[in-house]
Short mmCIF file of C-alpha atoms and ligand atoms in Angstrom, two decimals:
data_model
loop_
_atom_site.label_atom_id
_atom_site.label_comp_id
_atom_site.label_asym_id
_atom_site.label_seq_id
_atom_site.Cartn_x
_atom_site.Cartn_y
_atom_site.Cartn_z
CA UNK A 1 28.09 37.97 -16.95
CA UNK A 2 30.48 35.43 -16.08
CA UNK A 3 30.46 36.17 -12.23
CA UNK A 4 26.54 36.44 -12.32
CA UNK A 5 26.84 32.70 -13.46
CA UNK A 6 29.35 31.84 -10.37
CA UNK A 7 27.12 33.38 -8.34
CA UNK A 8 24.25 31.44 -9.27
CA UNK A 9 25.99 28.27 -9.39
CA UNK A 10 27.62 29.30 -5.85
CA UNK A 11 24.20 29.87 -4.64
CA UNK A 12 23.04 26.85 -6.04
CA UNK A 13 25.32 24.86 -4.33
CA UNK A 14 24.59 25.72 -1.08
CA UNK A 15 20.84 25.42 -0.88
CA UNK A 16 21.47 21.68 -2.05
CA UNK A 17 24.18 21.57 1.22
CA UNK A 18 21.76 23.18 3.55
CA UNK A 19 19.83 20.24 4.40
CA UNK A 20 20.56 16.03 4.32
CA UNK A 21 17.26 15.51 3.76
CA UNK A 22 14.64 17.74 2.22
CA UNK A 23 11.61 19.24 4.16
CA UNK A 24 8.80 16.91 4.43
CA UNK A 25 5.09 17.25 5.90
CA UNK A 26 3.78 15.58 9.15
CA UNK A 27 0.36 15.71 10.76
CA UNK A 28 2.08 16.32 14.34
CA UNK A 29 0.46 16.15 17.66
CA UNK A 30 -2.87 17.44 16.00
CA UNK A 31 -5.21 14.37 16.06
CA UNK A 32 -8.59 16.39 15.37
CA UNK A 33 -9.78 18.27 12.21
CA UNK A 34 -9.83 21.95 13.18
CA UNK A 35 -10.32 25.38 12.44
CA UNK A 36 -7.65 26.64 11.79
CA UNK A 37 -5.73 23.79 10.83
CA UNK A 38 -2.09 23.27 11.32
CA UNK A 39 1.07 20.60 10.06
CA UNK A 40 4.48 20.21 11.46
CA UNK A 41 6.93 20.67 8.46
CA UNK A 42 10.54 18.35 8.80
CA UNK A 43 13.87 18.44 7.65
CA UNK A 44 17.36 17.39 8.36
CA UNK A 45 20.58 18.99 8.43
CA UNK A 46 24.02 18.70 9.47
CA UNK A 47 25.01 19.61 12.91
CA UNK A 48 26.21 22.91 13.37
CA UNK A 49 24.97 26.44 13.52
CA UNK A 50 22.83 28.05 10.93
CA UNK A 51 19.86 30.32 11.12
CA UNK A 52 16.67 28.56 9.75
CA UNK A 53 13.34 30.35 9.10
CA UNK A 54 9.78 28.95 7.37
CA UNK A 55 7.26 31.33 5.88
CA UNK A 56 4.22 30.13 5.10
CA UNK A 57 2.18 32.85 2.27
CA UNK A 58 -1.09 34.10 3.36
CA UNK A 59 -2.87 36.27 0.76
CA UNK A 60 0.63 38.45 -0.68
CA UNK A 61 2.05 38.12 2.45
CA UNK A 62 4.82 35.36 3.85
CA UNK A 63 4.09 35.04 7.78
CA UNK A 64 7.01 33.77 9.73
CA UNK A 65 6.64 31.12 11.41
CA UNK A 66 8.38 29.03 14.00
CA UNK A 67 11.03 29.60 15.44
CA UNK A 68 12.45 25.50 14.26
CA UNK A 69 13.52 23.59 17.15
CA UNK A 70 15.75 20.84 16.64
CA UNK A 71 16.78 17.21 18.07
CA UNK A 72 20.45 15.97 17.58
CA UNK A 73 21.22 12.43 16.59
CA UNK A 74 23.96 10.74 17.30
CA UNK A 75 23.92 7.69 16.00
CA UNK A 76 26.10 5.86 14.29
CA UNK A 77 26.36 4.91 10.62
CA UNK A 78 25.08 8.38 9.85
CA UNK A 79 27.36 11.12 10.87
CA UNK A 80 24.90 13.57 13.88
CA UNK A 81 22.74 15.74 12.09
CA UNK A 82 20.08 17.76 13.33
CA UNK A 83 16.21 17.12 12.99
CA UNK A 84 14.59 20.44 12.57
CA UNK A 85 11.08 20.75 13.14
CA UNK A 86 8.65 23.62 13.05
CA UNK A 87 5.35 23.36 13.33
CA UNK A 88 2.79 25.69 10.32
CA UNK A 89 -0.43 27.53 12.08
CA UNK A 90 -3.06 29.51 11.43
CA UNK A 91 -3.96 27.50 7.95
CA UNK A 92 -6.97 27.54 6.24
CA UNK A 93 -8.81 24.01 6.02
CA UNK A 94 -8.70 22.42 2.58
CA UNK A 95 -5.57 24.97 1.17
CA UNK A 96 -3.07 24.61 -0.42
CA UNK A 97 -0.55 27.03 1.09
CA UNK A 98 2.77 28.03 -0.40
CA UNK A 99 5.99 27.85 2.03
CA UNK A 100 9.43 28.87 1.96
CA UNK A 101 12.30 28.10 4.12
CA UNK A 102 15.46 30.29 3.98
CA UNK A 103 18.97 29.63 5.78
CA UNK A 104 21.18 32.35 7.07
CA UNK A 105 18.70 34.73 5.28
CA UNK A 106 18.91 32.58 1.64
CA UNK A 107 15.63 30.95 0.30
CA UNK A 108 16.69 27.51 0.14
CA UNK A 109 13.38 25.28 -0.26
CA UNK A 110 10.08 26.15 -1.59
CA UNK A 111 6.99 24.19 -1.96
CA UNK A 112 2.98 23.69 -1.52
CA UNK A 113 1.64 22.16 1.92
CA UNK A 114 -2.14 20.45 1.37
CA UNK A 115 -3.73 21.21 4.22
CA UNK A 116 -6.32 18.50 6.12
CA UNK A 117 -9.24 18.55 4.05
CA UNK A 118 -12.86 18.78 6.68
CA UNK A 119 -14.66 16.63 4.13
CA UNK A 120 -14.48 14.96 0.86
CA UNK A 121 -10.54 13.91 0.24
CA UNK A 122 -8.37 11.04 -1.03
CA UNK A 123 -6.30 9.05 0.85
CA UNK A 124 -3.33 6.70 -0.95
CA UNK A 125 -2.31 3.43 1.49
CA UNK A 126 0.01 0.78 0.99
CA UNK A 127 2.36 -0.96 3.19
CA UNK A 128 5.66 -3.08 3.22
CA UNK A 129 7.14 -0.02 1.23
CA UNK A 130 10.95 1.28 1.41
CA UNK A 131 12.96 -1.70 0.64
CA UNK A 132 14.88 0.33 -2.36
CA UNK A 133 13.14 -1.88 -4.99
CA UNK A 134 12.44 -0.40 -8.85
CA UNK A 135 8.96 -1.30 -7.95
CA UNK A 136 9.01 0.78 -4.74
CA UNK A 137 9.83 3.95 -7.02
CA UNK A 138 7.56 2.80 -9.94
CA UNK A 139 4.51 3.00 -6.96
CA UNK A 140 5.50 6.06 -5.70
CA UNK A 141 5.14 7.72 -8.63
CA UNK A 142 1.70 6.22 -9.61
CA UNK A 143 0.60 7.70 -6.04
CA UNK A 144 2.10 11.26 -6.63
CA UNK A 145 -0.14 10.95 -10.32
CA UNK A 146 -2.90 9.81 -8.42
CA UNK A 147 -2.98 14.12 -6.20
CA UNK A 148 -3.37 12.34 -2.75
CA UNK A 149 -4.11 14.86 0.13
CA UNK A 150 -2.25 12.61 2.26
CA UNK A 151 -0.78 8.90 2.35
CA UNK A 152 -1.11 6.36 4.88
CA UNK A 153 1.60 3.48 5.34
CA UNK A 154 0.40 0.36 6.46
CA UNK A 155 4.08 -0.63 7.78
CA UNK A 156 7.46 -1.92 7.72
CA UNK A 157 7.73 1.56 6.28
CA UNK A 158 11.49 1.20 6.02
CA UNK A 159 14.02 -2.23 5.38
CA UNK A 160 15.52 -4.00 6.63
CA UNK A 161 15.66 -2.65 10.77
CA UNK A 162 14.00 0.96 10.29
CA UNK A 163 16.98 2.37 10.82
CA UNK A 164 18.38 6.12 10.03
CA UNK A 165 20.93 5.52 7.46
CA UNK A 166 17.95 3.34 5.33
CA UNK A 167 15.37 6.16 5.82
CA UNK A 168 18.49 7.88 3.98
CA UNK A 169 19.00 5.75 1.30
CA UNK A 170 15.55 4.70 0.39
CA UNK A 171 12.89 6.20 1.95
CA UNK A 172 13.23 10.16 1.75
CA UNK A 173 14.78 9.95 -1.67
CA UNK A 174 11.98 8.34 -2.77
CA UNK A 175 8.79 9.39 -1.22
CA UNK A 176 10.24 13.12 -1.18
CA UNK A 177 12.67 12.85 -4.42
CA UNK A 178 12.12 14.89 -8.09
CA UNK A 179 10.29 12.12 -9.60
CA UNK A 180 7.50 11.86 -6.79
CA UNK A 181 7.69 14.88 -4.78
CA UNK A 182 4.96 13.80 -1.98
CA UNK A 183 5.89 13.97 1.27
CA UNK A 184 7.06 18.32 0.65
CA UNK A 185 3.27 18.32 -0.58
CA UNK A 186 0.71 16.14 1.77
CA UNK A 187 1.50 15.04 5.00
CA UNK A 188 2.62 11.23 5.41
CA UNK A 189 1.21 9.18 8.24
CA UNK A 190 2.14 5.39 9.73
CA UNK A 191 1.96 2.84 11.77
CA UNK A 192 4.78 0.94 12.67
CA UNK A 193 5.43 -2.79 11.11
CA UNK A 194 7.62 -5.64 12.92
CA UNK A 195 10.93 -4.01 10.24
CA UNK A 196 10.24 -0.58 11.95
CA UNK A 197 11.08 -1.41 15.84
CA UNK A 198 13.78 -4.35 15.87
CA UNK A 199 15.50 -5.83 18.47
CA UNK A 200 18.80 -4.94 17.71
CA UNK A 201 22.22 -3.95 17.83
CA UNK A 202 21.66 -0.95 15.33
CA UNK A 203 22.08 1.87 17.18
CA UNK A 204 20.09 4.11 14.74
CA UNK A 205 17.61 1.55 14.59
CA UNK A 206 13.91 2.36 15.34
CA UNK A 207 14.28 5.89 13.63
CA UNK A 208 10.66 6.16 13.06
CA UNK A 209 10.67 7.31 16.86
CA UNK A 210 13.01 10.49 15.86
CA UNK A 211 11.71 11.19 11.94
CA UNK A 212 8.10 11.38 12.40
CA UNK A 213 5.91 13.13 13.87
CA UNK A 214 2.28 11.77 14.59
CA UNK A 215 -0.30 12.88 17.33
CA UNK A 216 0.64 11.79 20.76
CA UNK A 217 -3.04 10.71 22.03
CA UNK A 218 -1.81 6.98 22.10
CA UNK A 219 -1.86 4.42 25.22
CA UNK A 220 0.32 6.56 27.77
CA UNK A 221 3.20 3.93 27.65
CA UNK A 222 6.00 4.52 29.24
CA UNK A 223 10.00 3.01 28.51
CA UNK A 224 10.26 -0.25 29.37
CA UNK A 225 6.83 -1.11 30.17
CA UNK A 226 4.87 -3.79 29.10
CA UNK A 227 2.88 -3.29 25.72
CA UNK A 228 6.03 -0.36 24.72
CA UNK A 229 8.41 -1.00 21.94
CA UNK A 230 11.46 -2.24 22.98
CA UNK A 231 14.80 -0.63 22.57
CA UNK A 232 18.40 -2.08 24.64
CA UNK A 233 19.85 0.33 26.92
CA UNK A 234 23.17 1.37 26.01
CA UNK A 235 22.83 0.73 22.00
CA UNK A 236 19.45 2.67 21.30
CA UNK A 237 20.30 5.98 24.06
CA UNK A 238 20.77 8.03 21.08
CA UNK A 239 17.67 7.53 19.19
CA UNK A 240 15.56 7.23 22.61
CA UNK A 241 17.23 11.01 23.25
CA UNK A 242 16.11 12.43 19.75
CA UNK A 243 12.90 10.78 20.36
CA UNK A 244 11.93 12.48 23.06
CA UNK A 245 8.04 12.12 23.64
CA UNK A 246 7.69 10.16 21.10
CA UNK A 247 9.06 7.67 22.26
CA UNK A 248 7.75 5.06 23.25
CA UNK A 249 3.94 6.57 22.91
CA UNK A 250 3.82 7.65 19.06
CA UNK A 251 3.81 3.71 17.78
CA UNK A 252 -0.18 4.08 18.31
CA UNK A 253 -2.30 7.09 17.82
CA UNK A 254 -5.60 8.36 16.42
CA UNK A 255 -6.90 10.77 14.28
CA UNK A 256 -9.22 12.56 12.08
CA UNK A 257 -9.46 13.23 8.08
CA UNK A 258 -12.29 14.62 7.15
CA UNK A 259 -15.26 12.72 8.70
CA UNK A 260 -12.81 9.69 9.34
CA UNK A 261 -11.50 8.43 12.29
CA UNK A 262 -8.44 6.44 12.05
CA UNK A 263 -7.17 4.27 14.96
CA UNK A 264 -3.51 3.55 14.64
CA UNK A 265 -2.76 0.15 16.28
CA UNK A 266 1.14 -1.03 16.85
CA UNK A 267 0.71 -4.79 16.46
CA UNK A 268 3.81 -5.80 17.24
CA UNK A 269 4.30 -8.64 18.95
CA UNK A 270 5.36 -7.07 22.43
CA UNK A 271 2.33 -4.82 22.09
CA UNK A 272 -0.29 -7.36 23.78
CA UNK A 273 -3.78 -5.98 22.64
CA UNK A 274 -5.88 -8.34 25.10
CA UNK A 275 -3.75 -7.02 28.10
CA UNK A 276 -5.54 -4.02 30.08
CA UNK A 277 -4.03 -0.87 29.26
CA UNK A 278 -3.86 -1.23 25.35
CA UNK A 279 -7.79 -2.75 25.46
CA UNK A 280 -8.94 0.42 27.59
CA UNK A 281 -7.10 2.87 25.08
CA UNK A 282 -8.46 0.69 21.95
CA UNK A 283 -12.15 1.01 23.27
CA UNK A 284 -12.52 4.50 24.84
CA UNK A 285 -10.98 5.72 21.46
CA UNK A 286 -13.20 4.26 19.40
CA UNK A 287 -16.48 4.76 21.85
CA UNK A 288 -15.05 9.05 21.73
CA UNK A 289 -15.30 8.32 17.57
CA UNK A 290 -19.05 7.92 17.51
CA UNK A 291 -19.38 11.24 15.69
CA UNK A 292 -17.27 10.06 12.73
CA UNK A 293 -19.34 8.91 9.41
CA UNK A 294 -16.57 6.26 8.60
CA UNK A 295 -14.36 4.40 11.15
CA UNK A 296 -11.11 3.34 9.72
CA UNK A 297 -8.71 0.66 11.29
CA UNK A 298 -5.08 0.91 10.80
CA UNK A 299 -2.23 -1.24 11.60
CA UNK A 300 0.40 -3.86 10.20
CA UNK A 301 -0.46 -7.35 11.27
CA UNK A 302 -3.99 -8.38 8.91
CA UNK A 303 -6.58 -10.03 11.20
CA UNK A 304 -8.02 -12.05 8.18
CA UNK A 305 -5.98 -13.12 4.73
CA UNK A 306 -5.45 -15.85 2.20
CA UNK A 307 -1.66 -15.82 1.67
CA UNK A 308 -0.11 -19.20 2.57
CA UNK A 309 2.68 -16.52 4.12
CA UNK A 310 2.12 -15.78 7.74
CA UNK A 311 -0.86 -17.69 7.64
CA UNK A 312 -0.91 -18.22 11.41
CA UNK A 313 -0.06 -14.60 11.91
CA UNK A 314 -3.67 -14.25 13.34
CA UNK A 315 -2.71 -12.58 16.84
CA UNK A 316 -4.81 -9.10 15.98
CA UNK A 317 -7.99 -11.43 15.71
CA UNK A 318 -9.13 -11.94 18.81
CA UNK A 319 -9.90 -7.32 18.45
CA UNK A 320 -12.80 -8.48 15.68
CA UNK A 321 -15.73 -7.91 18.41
CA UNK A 322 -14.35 -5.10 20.04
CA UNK A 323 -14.35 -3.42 16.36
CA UNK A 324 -17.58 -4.90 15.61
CA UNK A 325 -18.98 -3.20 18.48
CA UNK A 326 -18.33 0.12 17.66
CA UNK A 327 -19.24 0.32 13.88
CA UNK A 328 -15.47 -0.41 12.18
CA UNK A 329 -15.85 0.29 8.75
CA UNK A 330 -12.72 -0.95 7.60
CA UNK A 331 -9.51 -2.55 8.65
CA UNK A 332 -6.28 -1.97 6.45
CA UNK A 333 -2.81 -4.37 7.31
CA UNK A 334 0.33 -4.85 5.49
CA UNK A 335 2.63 -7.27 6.50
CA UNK A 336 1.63 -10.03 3.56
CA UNK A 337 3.10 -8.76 0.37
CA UNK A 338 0.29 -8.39 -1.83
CA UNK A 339 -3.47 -7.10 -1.75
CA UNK A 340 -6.23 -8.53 -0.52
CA UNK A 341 -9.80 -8.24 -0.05
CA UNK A 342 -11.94 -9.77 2.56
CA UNK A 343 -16.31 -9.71 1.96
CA UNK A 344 -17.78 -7.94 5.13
CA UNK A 345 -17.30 -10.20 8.27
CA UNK A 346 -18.16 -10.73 11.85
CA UNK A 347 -15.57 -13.03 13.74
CA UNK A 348 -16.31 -14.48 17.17
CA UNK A 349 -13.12 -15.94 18.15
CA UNK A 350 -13.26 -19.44 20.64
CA UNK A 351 -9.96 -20.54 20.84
CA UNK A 352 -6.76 -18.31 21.16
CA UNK A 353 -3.65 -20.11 21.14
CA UNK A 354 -0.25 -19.00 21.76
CA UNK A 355 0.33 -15.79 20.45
CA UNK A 356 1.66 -16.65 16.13
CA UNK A 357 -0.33 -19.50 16.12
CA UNK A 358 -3.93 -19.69 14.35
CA UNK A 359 -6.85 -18.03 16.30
CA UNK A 360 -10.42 -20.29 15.59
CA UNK A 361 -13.29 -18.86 15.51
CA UNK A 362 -17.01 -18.50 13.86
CA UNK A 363 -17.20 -16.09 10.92
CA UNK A 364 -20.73 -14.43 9.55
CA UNK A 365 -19.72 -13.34 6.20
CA UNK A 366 -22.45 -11.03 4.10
CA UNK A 367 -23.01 -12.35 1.01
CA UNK A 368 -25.28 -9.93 -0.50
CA UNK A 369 -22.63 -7.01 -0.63
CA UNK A 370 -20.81 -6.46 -3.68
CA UNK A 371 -19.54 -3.05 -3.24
CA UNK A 372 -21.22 -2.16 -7.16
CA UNK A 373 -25.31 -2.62 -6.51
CA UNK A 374 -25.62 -3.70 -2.66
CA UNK A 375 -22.85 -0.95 -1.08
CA UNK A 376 -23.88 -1.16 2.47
CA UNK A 377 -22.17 -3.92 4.84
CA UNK A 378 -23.05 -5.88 7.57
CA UNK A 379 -19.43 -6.37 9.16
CA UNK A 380 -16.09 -4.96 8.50
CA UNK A 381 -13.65 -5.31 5.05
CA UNK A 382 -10.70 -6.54 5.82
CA UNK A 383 -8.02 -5.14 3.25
CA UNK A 384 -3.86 -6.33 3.13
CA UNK A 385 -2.25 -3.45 1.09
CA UNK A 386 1.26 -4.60 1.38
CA UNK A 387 2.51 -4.60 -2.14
CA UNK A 388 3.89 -1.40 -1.79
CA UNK A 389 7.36 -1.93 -2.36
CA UNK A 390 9.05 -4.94 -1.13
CA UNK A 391 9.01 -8.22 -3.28
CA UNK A 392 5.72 -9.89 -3.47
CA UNK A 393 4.43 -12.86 -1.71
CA UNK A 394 2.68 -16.30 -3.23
CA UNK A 395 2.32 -14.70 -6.95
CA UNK A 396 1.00 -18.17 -7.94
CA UNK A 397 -2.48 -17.73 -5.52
CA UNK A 398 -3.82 -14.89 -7.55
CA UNK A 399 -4.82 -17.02 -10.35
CA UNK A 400 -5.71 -19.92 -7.97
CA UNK A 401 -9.09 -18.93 -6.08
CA UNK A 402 -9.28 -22.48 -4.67
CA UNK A 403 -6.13 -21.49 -2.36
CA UNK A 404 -8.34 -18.23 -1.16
CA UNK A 405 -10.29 -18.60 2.03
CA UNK A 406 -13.72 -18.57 1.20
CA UNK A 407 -14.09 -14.74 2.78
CA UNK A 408 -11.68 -13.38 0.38
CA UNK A 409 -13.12 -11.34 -2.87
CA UNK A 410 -9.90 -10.33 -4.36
CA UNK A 411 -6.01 -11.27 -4.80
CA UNK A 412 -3.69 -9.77 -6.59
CA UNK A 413 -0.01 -10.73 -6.10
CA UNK A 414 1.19 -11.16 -9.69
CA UNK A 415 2.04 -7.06 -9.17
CA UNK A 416 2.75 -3.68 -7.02
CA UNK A 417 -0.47 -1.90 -5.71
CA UNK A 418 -1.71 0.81 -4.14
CA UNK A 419 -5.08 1.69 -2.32
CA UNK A 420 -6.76 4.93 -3.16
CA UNK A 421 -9.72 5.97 -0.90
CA UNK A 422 -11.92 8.31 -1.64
CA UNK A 423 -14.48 9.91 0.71
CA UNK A 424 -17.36 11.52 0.05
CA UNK A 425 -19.60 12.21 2.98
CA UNK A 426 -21.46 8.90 3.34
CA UNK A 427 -19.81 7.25 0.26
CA UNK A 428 -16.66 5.78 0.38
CA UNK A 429 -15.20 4.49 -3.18
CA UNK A 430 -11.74 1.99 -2.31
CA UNK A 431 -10.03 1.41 -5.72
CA UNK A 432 -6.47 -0.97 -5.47
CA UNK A 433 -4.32 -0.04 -8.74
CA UNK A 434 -1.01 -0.73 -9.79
CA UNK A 435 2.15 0.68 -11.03
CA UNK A 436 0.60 2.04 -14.06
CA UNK A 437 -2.39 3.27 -12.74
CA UNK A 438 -4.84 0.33 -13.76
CA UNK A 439 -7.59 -0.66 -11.29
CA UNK A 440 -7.38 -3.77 -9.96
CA UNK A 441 -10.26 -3.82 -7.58
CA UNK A 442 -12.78 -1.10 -7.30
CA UNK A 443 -15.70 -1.14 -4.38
CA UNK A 444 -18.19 1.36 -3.42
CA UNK A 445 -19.17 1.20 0.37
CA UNK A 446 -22.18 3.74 1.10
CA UNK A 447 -24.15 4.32 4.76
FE1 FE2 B 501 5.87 -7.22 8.20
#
């Protein structure tokens, strides 16, 4: 009896060992809903030689799937581990699938995959997230109670230089941990926020590059090039290697959830929007989207908000008509830490100044919608979910709607938030709540 006890314990032991951090769901290089559907599952391990296998159950069977690949990275705090990445197929739209993962022949990890959803769903978003805070934790786990089928993060994903060894200490723990057990369950998707691709002397810096995995349909940028993230030769090598195509091309994308497109926008500073190649990409992605009931902007730089923090931050404005044009629903930022909520608004911008200075313009703001009885909008909602995690901006403003600009229809800084979205054909309900799972805001958009 005794040795059956070692044993277990032994056994025990080992599957916590097999892997640095646990296996965790990514949409991959998959931008369109399909039939079948399919995820890239993650992990991490140390670096040497074991035999890894994923089964994924299909009626009473487990189909193999795979084989995992693997990066290597080498870069220093962490000690090199391996990224292992295999990608799930043949799923049914919609499932939930069981998986397993064994090493050298043990079942080490089990859990449920939620596969993309071809219609109705629920999306959680928030932004301005890992920064190891109580709060941080305290939203994750009001998003895990809220049964997301995925999560969006509206950037600086990771403090304080998106680097490897803080995805270690407070992001995976976290988003992937006991308490909320997410990112096994529903795939997690991102944009990059200015914290996420630092200049730097950080050699494990820019790690979103090497740890996720997002489509690859984004402007064909290549090192070095104008409008790419930047990285220093000779301190970033290692994560550039372990990027491999992602790098620099995965900090924008598109894709599909249900009948939403999403258009993932890196508006960082060197990524200069109203130069050529990033306009072309921008428009013929969202002219291809014309099929989609709902047309969802994504990125971490707010074109519109009422914080007195980064109040000039306006450089993404001058994209308003080019949204306009081709029926953008909605337009969710981070970057201020709080939530916000603009009215419906068409911007025509006539003076651009240096790029982190204010951008004037002329707005047309509807009036008459107020997401309850009139639900249909005559411009785009701007929303800042960026209370995610890190410590909140300009508490005092929520309570002081004279320091609002007069587009803004909610403000809530006093707290944490969250967005949930829920889509339902040609209804889409936004609801912001906090910590504890109280509503804060609640609209109703319908076509
Ligand atoms: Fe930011």
């Amino acid at each position: 009896m005794r040795t059956l006890a070692l044993l277990a314990l032994v056994s025990c032991l080992q599957a916590q060992e097999a892997f640095l951090v646990k296996h965790y769901l990514q949409l991959g290089d998959a931008p369109k809903v399909a039939a079948p559907e399919r995820l890239d599952l993650l992990w991490h391990a140390e670096d040497r030689e074991a035999t890894w296998a994923v089964e994924v159950k299909a009626g009473a069977r487990w189909v193999p799937q795979g084989p995992p690949a693997f990066r290597r990275l080498a870069a220093p705090p962490l000690p090199p581990h391996r990224i292992y990445r295999v990608t799930l197929r043949r799923l049914v739209p919609g499932a939930r699938v069981p998986y397993r993962v064994t090493r050298d022949g043990q079942v080490v990890f089990q859990a449920e995959a939620q596969v993309r959803k071809a219609g109705t769903h629920r999306m959680a978003v928030f932004g301005d997230a890992a920064e190891g805070t109580p709060e941080q934790a305290a939203i994750a786990r009001a998003v895990a109670a809220q049964h997301p089928d995925a999560v969006f993060i509206t950037g600086d994903l990771v403090y304080g230089r998106g680097r490897a060894a803080e995805y270690r200490a407070h992001f995976f723990p976290v988003y992937n941990g006991e308490e909320a057990p997410l990112m096994r369950q529903v795939p997690f998707l991102g944009v990059v926020g200015n914290h996420d691709v630092p200049f730097g002397k950080w050699p494990d810096a820019s790690a979103y590059f090497a740890y996720w995995s997002q489509p690859l349909n984004g402007p064909a940028l290549k090192a070095g090039a104008p409008g790419a993230a930047p990285v220093t030769a000779g301190v970033h090598d290692a994560m550039v290697a372990a990027a491999g195509s992602a790098f620099p091309r995965m900090a924008s994308y598109s894709f599909d959830y249900g009948r939403v497109h999403w258009t993932v926008v890196d508006s960082n500073l060197y990524a200069d929007w109203e130069g050529s190649t990033l306009k072309a990409w921008l428009e013929a992605d969202l002219k291809a989207a014309k099929g989609a009931t709902w047309r969802v902007v994504a990125l971490h730089h707010p074109l519109f908000q009422s914080s007195l923090s980064h109040a000039e931050d306006q450089w993404m404005r001058p994209l308003s008509p080019i949204l306009e044009k081709y029926g953008v629903d909605l337009v969710l930022a981070g970057h201020v830490h709080n939530y916000q909520r603009t009215a419906p608004i068409r911007f025509t911008p006539t003076r651009v100044g240096p790029r982190g200075r204010a951008v004037e313009g002329t707005f047309a703001v509807d009036e008459t919608f107020d997401g309850r009885t009139v639900t249909r909008t005559k411009g785009i909602i701007h929303i800042v979910t960026g209370a995610g995690g890190a410590q909140l901006y300009d508490p005092w403003q929520t309570d002081a709607r004279s320091s609002w600009q007069p587009w803004t229809r909610a403000f809530v800084s006093d707290r944490h938030s969250f967005t949930v979205l829920d889509v339902d054909g040609r209804t889409l309900r936004l609801r912001q709540l906090d910590a504890q799972g109280r509503e804060l805001d609640a609209i109703t958009v319908t076509k």
